PDB file of C-alpha atoms in Angstrom:
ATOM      1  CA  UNK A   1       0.000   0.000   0.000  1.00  0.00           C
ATOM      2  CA  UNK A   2       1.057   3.582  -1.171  1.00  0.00           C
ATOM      3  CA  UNK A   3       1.630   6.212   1.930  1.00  0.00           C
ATOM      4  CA  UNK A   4      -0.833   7.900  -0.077  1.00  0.00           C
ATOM      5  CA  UNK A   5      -3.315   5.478   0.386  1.00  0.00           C
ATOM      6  CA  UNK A   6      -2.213   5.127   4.163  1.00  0.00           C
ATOM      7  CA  UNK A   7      -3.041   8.921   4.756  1.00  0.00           C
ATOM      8  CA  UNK A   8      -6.167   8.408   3.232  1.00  0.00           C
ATOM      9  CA  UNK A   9      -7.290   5.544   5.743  1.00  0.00           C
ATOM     10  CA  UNK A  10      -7.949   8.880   8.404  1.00  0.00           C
ATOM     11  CA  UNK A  11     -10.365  10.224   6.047  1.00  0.00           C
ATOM     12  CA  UNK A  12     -11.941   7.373   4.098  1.00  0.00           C
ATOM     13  CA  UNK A  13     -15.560   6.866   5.096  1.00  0.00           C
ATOM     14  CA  UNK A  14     -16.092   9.922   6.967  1.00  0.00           C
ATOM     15  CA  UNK A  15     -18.735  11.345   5.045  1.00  0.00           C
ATOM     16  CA  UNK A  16     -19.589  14.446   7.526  1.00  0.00           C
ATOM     17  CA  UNK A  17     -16.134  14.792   9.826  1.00  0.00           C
ATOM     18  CA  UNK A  18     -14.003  13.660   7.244  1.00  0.00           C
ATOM     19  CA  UNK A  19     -14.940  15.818   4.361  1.00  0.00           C
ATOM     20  CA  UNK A  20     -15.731  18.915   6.207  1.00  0.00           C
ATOM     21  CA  UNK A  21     -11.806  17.834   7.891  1.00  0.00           C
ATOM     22  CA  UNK A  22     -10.418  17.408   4.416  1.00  0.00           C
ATOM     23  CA  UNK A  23     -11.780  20.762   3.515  1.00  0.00           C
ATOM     24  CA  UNK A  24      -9.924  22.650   5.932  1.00  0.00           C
ATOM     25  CA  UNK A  25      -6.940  21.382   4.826  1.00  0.00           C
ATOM     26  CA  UNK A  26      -4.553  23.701   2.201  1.00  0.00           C
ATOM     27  CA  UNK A  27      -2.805  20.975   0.770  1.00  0.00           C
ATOM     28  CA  UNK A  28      -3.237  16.864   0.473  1.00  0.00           C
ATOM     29  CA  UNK A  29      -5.825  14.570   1.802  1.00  0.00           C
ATOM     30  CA  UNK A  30      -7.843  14.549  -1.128  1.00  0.00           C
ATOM     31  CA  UNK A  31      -8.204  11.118  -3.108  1.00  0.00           C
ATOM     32  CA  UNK A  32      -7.565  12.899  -6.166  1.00  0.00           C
ATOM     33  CA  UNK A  33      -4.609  15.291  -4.811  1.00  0.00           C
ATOM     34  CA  UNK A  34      -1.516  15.673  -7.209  1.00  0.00           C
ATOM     35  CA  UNK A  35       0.360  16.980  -4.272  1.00  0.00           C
ATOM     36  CA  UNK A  36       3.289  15.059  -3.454  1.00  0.00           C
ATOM     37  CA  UNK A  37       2.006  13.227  -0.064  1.00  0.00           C
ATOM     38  CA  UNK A  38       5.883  15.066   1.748  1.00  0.00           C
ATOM     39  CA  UNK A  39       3.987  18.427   0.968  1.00  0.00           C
ATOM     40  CA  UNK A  40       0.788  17.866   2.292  1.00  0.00           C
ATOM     41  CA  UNK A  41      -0.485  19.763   5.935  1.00  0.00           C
ATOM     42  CA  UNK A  42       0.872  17.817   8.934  1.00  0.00           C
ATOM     43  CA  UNK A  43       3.243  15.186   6.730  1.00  0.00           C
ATOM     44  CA  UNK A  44       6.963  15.469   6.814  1.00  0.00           C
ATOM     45  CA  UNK A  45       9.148  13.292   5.056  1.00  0.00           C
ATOM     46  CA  UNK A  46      13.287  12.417   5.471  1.00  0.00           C
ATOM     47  CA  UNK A  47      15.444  12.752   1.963  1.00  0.00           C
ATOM     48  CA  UNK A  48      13.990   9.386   1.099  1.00  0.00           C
ATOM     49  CA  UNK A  49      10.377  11.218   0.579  1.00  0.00           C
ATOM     50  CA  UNK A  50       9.303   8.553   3.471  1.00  0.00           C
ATOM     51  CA  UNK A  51       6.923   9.988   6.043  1.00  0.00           C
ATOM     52  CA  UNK A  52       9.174  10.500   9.131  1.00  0.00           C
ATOM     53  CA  UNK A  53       6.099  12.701  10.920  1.00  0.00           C
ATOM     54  CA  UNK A  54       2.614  13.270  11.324  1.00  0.00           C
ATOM     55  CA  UNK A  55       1.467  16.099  13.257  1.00  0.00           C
ATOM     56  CA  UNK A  56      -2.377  16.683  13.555  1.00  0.00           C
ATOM     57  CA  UNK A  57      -2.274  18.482  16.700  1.00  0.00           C
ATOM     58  CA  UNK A  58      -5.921  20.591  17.217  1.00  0.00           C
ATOM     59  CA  UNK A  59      -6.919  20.114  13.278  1.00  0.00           C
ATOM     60  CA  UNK A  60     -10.180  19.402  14.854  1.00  0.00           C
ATOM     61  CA  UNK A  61     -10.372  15.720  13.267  1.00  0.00           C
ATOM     62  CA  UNK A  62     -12.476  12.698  14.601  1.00  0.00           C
ATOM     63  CA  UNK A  63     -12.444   9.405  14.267  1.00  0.00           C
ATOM     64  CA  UNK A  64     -10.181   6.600  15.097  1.00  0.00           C
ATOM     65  CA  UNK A  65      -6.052   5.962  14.578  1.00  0.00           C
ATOM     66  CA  UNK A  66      -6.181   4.053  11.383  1.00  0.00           C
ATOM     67  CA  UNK A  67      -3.975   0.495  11.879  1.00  0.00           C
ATOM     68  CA  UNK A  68      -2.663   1.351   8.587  1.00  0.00           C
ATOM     69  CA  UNK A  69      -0.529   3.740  10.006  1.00  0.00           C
ATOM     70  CA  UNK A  70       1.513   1.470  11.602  1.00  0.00           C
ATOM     71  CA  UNK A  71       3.108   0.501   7.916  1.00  0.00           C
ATOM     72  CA  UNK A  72       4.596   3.404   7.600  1.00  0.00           C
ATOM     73  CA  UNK A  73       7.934   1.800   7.881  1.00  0.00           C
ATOM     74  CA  UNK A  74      10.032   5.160   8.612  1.00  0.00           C
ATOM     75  CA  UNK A  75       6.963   6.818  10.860  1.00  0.00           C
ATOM     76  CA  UNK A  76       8.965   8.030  14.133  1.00  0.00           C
ATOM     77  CA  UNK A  77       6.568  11.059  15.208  1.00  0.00           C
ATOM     78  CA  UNK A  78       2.975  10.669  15.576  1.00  0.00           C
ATOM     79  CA  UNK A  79       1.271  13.937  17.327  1.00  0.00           C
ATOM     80  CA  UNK A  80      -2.424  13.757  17.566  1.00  0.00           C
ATOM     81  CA  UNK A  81      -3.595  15.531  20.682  1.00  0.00           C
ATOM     82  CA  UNK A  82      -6.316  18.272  20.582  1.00  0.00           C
ATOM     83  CA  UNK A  83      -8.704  16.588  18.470  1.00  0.00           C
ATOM     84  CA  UNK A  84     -11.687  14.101  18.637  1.00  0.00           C
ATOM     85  CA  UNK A  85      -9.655  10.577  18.492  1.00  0.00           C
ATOM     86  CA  UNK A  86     -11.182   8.049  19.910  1.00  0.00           C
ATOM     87  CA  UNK A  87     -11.277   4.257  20.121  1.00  0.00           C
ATOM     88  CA  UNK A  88      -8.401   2.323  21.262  1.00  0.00           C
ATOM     89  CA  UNK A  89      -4.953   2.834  20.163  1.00  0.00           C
ATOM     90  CA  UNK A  90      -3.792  -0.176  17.199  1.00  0.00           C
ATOM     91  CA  UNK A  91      -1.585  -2.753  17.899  1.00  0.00           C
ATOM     92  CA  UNK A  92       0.441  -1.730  14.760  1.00  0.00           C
ATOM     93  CA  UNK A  93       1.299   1.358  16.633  1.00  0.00           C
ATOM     94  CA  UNK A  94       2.321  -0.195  19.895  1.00  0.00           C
ATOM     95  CA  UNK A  95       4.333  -2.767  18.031  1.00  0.00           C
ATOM     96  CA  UNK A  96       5.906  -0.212  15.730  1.00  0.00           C
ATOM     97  CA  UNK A  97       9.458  -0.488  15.853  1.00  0.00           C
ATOM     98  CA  UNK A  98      11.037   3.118  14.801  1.00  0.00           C
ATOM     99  CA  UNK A  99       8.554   5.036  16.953  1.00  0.00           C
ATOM    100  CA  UNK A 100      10.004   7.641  19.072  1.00  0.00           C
ATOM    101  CA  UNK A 101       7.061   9.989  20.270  1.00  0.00           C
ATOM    102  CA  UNK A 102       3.005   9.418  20.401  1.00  0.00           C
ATOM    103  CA  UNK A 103       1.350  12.028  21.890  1.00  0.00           C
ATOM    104  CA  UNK A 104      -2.263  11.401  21.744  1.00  0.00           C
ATOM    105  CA  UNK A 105      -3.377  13.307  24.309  1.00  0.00           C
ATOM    106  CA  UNK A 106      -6.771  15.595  24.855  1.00  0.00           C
ATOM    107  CA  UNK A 107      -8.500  12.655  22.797  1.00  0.00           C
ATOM    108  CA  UNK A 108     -11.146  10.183  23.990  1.00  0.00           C
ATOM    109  CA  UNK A 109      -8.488   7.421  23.228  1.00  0.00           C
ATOM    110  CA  UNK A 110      -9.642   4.355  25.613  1.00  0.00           C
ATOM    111  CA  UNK A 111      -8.752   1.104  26.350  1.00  0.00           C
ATOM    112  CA  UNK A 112      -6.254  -0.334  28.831  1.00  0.00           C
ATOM    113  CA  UNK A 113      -2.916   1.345  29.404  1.00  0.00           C
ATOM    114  CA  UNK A 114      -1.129   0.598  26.220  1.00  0.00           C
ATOM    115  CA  UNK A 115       2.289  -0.688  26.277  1.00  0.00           C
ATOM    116  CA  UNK A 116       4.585   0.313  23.492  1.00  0.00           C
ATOM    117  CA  UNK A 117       7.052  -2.178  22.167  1.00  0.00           C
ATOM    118  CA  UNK A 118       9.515  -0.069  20.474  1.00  0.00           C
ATOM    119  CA  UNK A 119      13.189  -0.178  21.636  1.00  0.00           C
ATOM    120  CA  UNK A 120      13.169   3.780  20.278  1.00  0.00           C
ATOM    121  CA  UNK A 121       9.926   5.146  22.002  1.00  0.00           C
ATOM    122  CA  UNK A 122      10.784   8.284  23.940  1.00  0.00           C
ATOM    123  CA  UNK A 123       7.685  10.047  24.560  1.00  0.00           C
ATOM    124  CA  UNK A 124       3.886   8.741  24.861  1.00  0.00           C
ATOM    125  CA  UNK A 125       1.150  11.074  25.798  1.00  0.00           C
ATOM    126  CA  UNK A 126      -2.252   9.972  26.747  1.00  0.00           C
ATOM    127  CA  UNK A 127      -3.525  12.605  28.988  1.00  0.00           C
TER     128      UNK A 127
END
């Protein structure tokens, strides 16, 4: 699966949320973007044009961490707090093994406490 098409897992299906998310956004997250996926709001990428970062912090989104995620094979930031997450956190997160920070705090994540697995995890926020 593309990154592309990874990305898109946050949005797919949200008819109401998602589009009216996606709409607020000044560059990506559309299925029919041309954007290079390294330029779009919240992505950054390393000099391989791998996604190294997301960072959604307070971009208002809801609905839940898409397992997906977890394939992004060079993914060491993931900030989500401020937003309307909620749901429990994917096992192909917690088992991701290049993640340094998770911060998915002010969210309505639930579940038991997770434990990450990563050797390189740093920071996890859940508050």
């Amino acid at each position: 699966m593309q990154q592309k098409d990874i990305l898109l897992k946050f949005v797919q299906g949200r008819k109401s949320n998602g589009t009216s998310w996606v709409d607020q956004r000044n560059k990506g997250w559309h299925h029919n973007s041309t954007d290079a996926v390294c330029t779009w709001d919240g992505i950054t990428c390393n000099a391989s044009n791998n996604i190294y970062a997301i960072n959604l912090k307070g971009t208002n989104y809801t609905g839940t961490i898409p397992p997906e995620i977890g394939s992004l094979d060079h993914l060491n930031h993931l900030y989500l707090s401020g937003n309307n997450i909620y749901g429990a956190i994917p096992d192909s997160i917690l088992s991701h093994k290049k993640l340094t920070h998770f911060d998915a705090s002010e969210n309505k994540v639930r579940g038991e406490t997770p434990i990450f697995q990563s050797p390189k995890i740093q920071v996890v926020n859940l508050s």
